[in-house]
Coordinates of C-alpha atoms and ligand atoms in Angstrom, one line a residue:
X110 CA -99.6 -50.3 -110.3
X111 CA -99.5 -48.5 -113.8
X112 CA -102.6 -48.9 -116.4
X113 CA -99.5 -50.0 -118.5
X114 CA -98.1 -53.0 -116.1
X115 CA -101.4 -54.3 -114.9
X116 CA -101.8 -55.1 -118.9
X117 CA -98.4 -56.8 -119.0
X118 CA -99.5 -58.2 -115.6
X119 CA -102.4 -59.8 -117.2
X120 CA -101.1 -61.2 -120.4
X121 CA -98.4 -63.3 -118.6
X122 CA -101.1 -64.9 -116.5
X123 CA -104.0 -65.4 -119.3
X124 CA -101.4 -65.7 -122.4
X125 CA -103.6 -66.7 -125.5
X126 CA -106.9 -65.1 -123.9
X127 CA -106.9 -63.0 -127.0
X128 CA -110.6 -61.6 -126.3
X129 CA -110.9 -61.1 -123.1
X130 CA -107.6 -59.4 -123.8
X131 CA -108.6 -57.1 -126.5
X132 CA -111.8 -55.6 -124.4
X133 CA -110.0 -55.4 -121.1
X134 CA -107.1 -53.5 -123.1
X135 CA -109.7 -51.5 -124.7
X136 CA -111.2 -49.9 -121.4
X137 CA -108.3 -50.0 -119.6
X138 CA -106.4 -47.7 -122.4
X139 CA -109.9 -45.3 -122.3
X140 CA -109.5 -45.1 -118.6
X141 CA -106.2 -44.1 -117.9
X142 CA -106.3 -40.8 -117.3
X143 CA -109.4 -40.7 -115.0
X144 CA -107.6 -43.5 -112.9
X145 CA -104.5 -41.6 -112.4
X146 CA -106.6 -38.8 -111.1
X147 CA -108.1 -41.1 -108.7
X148 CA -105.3 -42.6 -105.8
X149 CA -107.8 -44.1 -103.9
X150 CA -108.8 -46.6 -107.2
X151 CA -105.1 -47.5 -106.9
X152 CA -104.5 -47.9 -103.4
X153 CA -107.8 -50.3 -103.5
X154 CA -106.4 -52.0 -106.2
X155 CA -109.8 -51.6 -108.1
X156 CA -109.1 -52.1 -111.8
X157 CA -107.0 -55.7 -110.4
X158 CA -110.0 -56.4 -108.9
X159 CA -112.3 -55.7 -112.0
X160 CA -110.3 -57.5 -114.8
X161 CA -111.0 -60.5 -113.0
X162 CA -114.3 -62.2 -112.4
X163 CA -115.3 -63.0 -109.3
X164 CA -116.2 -67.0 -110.3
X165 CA -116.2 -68.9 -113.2
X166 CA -118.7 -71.8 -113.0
X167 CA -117.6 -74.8 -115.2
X168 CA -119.4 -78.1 -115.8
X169 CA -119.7 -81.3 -118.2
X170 CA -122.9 -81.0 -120.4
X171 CA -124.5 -84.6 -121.7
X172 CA -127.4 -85.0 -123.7
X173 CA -128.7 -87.6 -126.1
X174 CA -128.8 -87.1 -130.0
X175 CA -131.8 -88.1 -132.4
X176 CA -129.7 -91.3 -133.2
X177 CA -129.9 -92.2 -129.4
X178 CA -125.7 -91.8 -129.3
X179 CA -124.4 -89.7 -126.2
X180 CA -123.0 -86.5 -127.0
X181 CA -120.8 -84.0 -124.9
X182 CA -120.2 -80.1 -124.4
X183 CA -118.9 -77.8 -122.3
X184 CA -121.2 -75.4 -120.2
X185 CA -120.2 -72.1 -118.8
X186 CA -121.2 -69.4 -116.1
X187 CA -118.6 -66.3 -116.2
X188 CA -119.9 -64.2 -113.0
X189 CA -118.1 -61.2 -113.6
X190 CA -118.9 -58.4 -111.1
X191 CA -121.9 -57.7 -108.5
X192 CA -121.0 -54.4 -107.5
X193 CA -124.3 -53.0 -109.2
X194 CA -126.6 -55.3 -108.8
X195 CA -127.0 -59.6 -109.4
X196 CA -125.0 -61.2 -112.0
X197 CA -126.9 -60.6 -115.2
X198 CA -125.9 -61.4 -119.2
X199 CA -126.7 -63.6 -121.8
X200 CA -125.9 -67.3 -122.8
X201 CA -124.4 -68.0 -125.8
X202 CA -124.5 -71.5 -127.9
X203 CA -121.9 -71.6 -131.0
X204 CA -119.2 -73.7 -131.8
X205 CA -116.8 -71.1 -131.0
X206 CA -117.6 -70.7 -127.7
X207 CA -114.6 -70.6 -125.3
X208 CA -113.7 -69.0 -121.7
X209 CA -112.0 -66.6 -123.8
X210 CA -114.8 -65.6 -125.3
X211 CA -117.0 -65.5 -122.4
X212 CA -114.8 -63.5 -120.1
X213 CA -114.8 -60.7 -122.7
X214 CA -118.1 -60.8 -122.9
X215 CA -119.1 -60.8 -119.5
X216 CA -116.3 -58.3 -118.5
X217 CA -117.8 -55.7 -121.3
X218 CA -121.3 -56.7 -120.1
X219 CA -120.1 -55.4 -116.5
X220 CA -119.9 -52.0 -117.4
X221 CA -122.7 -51.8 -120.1
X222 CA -125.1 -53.0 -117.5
X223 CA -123.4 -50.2 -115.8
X224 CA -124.5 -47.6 -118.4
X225 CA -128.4 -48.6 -118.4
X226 CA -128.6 -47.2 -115.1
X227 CA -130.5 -50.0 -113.6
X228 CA -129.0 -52.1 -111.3
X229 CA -127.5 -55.1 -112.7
X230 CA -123.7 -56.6 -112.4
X231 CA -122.2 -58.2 -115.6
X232 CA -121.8 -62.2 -116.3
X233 CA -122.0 -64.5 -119.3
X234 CA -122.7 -68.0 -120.4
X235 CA -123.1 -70.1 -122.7
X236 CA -121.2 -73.6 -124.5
X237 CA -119.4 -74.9 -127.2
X238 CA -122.6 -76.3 -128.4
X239 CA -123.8 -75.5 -132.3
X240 CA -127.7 -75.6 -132.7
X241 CA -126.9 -75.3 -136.6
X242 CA -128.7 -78.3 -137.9
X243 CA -130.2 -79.5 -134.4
X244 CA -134.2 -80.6 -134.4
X245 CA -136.4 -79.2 -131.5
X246 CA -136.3 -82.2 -129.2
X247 CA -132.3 -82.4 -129.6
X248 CA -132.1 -78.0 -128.5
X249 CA -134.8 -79.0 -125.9
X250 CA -132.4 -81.7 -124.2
X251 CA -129.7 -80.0 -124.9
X252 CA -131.0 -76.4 -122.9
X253 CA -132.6 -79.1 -120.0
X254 CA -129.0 -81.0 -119.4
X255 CA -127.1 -77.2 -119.6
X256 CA -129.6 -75.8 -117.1
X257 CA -128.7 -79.4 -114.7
X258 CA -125.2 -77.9 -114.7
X259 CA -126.4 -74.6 -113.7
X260 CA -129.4 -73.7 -111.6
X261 CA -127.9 -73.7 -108.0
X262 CA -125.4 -70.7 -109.3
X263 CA -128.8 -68.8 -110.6
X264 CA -131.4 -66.7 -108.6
X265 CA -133.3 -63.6 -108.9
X266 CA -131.2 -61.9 -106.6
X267 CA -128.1 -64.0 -108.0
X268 CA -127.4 -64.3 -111.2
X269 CA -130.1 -63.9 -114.1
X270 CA -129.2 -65.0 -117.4
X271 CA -131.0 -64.6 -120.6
X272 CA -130.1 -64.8 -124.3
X273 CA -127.3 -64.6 -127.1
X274 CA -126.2 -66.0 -130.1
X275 CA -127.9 -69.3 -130.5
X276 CA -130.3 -68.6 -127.7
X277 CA -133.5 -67.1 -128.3
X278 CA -137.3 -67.3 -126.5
X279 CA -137.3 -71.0 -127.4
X280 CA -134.3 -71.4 -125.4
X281 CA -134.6 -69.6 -122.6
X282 CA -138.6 -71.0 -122.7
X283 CA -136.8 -74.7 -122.5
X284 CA -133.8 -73.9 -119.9
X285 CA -136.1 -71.8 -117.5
X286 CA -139.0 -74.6 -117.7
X287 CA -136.0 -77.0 -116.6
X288 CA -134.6 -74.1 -113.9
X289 CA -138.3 -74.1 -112.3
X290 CA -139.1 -77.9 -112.2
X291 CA -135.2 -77.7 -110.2
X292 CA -136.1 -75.0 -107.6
X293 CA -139.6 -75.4 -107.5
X294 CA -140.2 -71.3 -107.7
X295 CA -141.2 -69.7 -110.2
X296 CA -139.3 -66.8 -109.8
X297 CA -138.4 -65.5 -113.0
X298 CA -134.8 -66.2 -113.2
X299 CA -133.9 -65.7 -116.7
X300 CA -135.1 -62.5 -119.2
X301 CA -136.1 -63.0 -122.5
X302 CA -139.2 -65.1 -121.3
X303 CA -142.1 -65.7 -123.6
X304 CA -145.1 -63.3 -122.6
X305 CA -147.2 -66.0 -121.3
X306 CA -144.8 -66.9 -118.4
X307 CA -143.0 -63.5 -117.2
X308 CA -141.7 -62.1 -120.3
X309 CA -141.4 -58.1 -121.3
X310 CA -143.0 -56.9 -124.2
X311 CA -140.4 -55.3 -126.6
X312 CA -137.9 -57.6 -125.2
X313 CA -137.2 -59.4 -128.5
X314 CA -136.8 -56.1 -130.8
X315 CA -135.1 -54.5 -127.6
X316 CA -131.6 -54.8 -128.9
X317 CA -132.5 -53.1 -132.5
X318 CA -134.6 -50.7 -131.4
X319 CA -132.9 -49.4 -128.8
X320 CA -129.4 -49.5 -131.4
X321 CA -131.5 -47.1 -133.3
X322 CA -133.0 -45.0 -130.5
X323 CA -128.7 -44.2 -130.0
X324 CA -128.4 -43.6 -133.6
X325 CA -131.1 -41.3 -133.6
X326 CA -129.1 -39.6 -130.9
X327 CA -125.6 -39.5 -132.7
X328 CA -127.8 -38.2 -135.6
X329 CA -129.4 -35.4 -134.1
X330 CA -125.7 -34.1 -132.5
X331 CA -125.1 -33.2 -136.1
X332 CA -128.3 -32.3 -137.1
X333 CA -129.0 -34.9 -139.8
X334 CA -132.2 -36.6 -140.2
X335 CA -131.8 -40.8 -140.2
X336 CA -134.5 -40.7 -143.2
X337 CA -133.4 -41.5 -147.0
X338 CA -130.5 -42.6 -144.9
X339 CA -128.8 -45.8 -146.2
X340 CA -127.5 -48.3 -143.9
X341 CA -125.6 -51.7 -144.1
X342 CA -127.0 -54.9 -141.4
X343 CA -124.6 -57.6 -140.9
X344 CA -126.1 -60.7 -139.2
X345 CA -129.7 -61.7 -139.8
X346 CA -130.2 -63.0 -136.2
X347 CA -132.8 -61.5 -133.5
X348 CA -130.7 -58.1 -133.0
X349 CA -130.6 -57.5 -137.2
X350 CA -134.0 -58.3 -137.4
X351 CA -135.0 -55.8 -134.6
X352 CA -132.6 -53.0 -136.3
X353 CA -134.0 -53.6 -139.6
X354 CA -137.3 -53.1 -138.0
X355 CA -136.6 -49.7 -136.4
X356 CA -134.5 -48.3 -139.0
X357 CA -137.1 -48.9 -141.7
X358 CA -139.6 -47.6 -139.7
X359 CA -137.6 -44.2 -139.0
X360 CA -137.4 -44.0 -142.7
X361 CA -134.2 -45.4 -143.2
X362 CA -133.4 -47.7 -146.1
X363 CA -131.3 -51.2 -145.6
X364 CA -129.7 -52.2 -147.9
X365 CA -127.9 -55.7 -146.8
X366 CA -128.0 -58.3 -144.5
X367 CA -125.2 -61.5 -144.2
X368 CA -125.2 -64.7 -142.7
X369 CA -121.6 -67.1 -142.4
X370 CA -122.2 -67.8 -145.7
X371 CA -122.2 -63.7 -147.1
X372 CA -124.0 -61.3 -147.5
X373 CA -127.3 -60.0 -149.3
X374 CA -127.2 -56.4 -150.8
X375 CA -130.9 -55.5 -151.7
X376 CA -130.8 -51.8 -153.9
X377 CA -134.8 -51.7 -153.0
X378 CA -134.8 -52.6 -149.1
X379 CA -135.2 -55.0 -146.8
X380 CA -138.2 -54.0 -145.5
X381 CA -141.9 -55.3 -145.0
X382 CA -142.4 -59.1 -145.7
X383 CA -138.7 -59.6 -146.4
X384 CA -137.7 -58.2 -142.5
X385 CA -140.3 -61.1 -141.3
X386 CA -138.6 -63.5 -144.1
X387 CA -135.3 -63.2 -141.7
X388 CA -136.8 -65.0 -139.1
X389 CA -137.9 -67.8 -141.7
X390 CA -134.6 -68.0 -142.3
X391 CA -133.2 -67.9 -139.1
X392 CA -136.1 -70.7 -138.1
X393 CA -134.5 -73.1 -140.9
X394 CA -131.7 -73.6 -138.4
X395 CA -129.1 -73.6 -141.5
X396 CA -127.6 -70.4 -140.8
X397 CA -127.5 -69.1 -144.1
X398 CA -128.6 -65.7 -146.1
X399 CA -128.5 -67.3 -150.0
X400 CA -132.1 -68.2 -150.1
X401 CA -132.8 -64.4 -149.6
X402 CA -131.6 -63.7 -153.6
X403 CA -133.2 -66.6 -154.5
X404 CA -137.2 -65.3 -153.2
X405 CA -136.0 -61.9 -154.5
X406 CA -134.2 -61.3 -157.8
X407 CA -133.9 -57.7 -157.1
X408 CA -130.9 -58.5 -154.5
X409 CA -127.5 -60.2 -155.3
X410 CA -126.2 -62.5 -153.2
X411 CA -122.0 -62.1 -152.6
X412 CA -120.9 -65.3 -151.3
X413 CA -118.0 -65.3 -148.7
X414 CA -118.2 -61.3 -148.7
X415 CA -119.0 -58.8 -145.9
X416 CA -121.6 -56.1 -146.5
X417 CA -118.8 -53.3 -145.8
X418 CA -117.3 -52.9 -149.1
X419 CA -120.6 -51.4 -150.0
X420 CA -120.6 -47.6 -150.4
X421 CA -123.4 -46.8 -147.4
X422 CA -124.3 -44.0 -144.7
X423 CA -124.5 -45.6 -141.7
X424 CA -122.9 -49.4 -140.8
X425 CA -124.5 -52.0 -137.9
X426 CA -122.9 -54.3 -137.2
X427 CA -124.7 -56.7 -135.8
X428 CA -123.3 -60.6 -136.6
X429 CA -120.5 -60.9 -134.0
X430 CA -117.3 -59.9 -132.2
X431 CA -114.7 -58.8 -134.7
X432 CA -116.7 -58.4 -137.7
X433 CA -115.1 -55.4 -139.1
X434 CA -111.3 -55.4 -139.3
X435 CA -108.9 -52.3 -140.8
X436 CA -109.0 -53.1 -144.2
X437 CA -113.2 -53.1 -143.9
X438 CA -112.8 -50.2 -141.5
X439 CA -110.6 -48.5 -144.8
X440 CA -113.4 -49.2 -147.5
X441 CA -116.0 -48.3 -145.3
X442 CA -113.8 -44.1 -144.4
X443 CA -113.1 -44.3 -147.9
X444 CA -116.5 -44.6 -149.2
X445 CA -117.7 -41.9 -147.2
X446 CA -119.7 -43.6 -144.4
X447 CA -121.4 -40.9 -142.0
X448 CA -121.5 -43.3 -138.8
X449 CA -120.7 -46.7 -137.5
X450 CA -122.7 -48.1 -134.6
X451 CA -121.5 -51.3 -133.2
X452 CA -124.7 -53.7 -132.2
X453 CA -122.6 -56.6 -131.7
X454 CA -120.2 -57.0 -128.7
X455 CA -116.6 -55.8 -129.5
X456 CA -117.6 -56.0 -133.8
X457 CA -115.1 -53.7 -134.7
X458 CA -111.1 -55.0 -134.2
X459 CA -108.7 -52.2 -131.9
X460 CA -107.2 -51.5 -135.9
X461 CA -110.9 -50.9 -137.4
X462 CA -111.2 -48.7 -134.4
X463 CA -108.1 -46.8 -134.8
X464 CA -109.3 -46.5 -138.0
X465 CA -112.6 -44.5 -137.6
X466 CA -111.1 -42.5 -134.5
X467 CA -107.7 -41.3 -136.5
X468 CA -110.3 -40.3 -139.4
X469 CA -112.2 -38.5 -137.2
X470 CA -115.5 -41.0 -138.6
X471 CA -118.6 -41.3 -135.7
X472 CA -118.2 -44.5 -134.1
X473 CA -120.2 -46.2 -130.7
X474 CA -119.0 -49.3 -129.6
X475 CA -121.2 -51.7 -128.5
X476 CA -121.4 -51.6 -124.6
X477 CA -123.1 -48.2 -125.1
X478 CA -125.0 -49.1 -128.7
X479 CA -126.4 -52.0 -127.9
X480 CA -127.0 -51.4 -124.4
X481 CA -131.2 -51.4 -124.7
X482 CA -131.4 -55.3 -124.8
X483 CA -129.9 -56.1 -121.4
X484 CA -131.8 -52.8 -120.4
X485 CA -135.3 -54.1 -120.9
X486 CA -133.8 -56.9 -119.4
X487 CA -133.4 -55.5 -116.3
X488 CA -137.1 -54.1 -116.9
X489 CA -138.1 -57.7 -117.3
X490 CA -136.7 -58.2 -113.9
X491 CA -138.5 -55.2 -112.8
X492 CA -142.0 -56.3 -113.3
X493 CA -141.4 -60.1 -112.5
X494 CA -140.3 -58.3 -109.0
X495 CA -143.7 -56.0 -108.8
X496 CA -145.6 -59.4 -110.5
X497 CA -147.1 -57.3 -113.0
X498 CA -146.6 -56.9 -116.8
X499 CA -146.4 -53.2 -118.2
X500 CA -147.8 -52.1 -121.8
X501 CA -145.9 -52.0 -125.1
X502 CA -145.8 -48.5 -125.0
X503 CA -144.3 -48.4 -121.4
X504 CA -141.2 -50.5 -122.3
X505 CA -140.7 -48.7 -125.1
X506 CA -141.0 -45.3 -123.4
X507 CA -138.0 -46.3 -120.6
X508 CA -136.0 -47.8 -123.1
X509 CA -136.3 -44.8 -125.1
X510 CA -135.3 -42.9 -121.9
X511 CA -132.6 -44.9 -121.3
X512 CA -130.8 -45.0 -124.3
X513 CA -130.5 -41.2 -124.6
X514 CA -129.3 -40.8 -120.7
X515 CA -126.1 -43.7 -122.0
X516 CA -125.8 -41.0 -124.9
X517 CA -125.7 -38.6 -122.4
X518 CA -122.9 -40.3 -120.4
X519 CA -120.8 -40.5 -123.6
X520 CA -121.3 -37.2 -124.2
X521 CA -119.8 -36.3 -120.6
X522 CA -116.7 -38.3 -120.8
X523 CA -116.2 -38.5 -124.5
X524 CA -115.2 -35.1 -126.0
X525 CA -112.2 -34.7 -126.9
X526 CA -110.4 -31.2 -126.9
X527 CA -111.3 -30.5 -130.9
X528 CA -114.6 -31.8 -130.8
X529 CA -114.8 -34.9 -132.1
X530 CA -117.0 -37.0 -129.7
X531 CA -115.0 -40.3 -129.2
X532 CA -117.9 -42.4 -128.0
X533 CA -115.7 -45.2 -127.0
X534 CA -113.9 -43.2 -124.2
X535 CA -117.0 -41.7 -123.1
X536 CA -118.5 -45.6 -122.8
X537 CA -115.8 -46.7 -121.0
X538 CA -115.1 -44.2 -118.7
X539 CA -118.8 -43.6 -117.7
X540 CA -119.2 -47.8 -117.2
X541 CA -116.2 -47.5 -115.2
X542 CA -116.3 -44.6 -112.8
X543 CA -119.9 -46.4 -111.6
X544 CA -119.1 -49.8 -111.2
X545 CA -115.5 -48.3 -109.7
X546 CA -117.2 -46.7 -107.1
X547 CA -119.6 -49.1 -106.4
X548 CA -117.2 -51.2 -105.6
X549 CA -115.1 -48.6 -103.3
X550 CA -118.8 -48.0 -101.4
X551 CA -118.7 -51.8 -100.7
X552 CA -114.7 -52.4 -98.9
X553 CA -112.4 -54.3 -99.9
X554 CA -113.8 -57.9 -101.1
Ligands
2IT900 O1 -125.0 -58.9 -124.9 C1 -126.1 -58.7 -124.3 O2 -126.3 -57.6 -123.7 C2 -127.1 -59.7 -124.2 N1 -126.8 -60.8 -124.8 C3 -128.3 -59.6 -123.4 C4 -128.1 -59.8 -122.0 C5 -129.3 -59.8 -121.1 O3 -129.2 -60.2 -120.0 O4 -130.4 -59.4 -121.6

């Protein structure tokens, strides 16, 4: 069938999937071409295969409040693809969770697992559950009754989940404590672990850093230097912290962060203290970046705001999916931006996109961007395999390695014929042609 009717195809059976939608639209647009040349991908009826994941796990989660009163959510396992390796990608607690949500998220985590080289396949998790506001002992049975839903769907050589939004070491500490007691092995199903029980080193800054080990990439293509560089954070959550981090240490100066609430713009940096202040803030459980302007006169606070109308050099995004629309996509071409390098999963909308590709501005989407979390991941997995736990400066060297060879991929598949290096073609189309032959290697299943 046609790239074209598959789409149509797809929208009459998930109507109102508007997510999953978007990023299967996305890749299937960027892959058009390379499937046409490819008969065999048709006659196998590969991409029919991929759009769809292979199971969808679905169970009742109850737990018991502070007050003693009975609460319910929904809990979630999207296993996506295997064709690389065992189901693999984070969990995600927010109110806004939906399947939606989850199968564009595991669908894009297919083929950025895909781009890290190592062998993992693409799922995700998570449940309508919000922590905002929650006390320790109510996340604690909250992760124990989610992981009673789950664990006969998990294994090492199954599925491995590990964090997201809402879920963090303290999460994945309490649902793989409750995983082990179930199976009774410690086998290190889940990544993100803390350090005393299986955990990687760098795991927690993973995402940042390696966001900024790509930038550093997309900055040397055109010679420019990332220090004296300004740059805009969205989010304040693990992956801005570990961005902020990077960035500052690479000489680069950020200048805002945001939370639901708005955002912070800071003219002298958020650097030193005020990077470890995020994760005060994010421990307060309130989600909310005001207090920020309140410790520090030198920043403003712009309540209900988002940091792109601020006239920067580079832009992460690194809150959520859809963050930056075409009218923040406009302000941020018109003031001049050098690069935008998505750290969130699908940040930018298909018109914010349009947007910085029609203008010719750099833009990496996410799969490829923020590709270095789920890649020390899968070096978490690694040494839980081997049972041994490698040094700081290990990690860092192989994510270091592996974030320029998913530049590299973009740069095969992403030029375009007057220059311009469209990374999200390259992404795509790289993700694609591996987990597309992968899955031609295996038959027809
Ligand atoms: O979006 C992502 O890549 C993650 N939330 C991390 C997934 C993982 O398995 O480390």
């Amino acid at each position: 069938m046609e790239i074209n009717n598959i789409m149509n195809a797809l929208e009459a059976k998930h109507p109102g999937e508007k997510e999953y939608l978007q990023a299967v639209k996305e890749v299937l647009m960027s892959v058009a071409d390379v499937y046409n040349q490819h008969p065999e991908f048709e006659k196998n009826r590969i991409i029919e295969r991929m759009v769809e994941p292979d199971r969808i796990v679905t169970f009742r989660v109850t737990w018991v409040d502070d007050k003693g009163d009975v609460q319910n959510n929904i809990g979630y396992r999207v296993q996506f693809n295997n064709a690389i390796g065992p189901y693999k990608g984070g969990i995600r607690f927010h109110a806004s969770v939906n399947l939606s949500i989850l199968k564009f998220l595991g669908f894009e985590q297919t083929f950025k697992n895909a781009l890290t080289t190592l062998p993992m396949g693409g799922a995700k998790g998570g449940s309508d559950f919000s922590p905002r506001g929650k006390s320790d002992r109510e996340i604690m049975r909250f992760c124990q009754a989610f992981m009673l839903g789950l664990w006969k769907n998990l294994g090492p050589d199954r599925d491995v989940p590990a964090g997201d939004i809402g879920v963090g070491a303290r999460e994945v500490g309490y649902m793989y404590g409750m995983y082990k007691r179930l199976v009774n092995e410690h086998n290190g199903t889940f990544t993100g672990k803390g350090l005393d029980f299986g955990g990687s080193r760098i795991r927690p800054e993973a995402t940042g850093f390696g966001a900024l080990y790509f930038v550093q990439s997309m900055l040397a293509r055109i010679n420019q230097p990332l220090e004296g560089k300004t740059i805009a954070i969205s989010g304040f959550g693990n992956v801005a912290w570990g961005a902020a981090l990077k960035a500052t240490e690479l000489g680069g100066k950020v200048v805002t962060i945001s939370g639901p609430d708005g955002y912070i713009y800071d003219p002298t940096g958020v650097k030193g203290e005020k990077i470890d202040y995020m994760l005060e803030l994010r421990a307060t459980g309130e989600d909310i970046v005001a207090p920020y302007a309140e410790k520090y006169p030198e920043a403003t606070f712009f309540p209900g705001r988002k940091p792109w109308e601020q006239k920067v050099d580079i832009a992460l995004p690194c809150a959520t999916q859809n963050e930056v629309n075409g009218d923040d996509a406009r302000m941020l071409v018109d003031n001049g931006v050098l690069m935008v390098a998505e750290v969130s999963n699908m940040g930018c909308t298909p018109e914010a996109i349009d947007t910085f590709i029609n203008s010719r501005t750099i833009y990496a989407p996410g799969k490829a961007v923020n590709a270095g979390g789920v890649a020390t991941s899968g070096l978490e997995m690694s040494q839980n395999a081997m049972h041994l736990q490698w040094s700081e400066a290990e990690v860092d060297e192989k994510l270091h390695a592996i974030m320029k060879s998913i530049h590299e991929q973009c740069e095969k598949y992403g030029m375009e014929p007057d220059g311009y290096l469209n990374y999200m073609k390259g992404a795509n189309i790289a993700g694609f042609m591996k987990v597309a032959n992968a899955m031609m290697g295996q038959g027809v299943i």
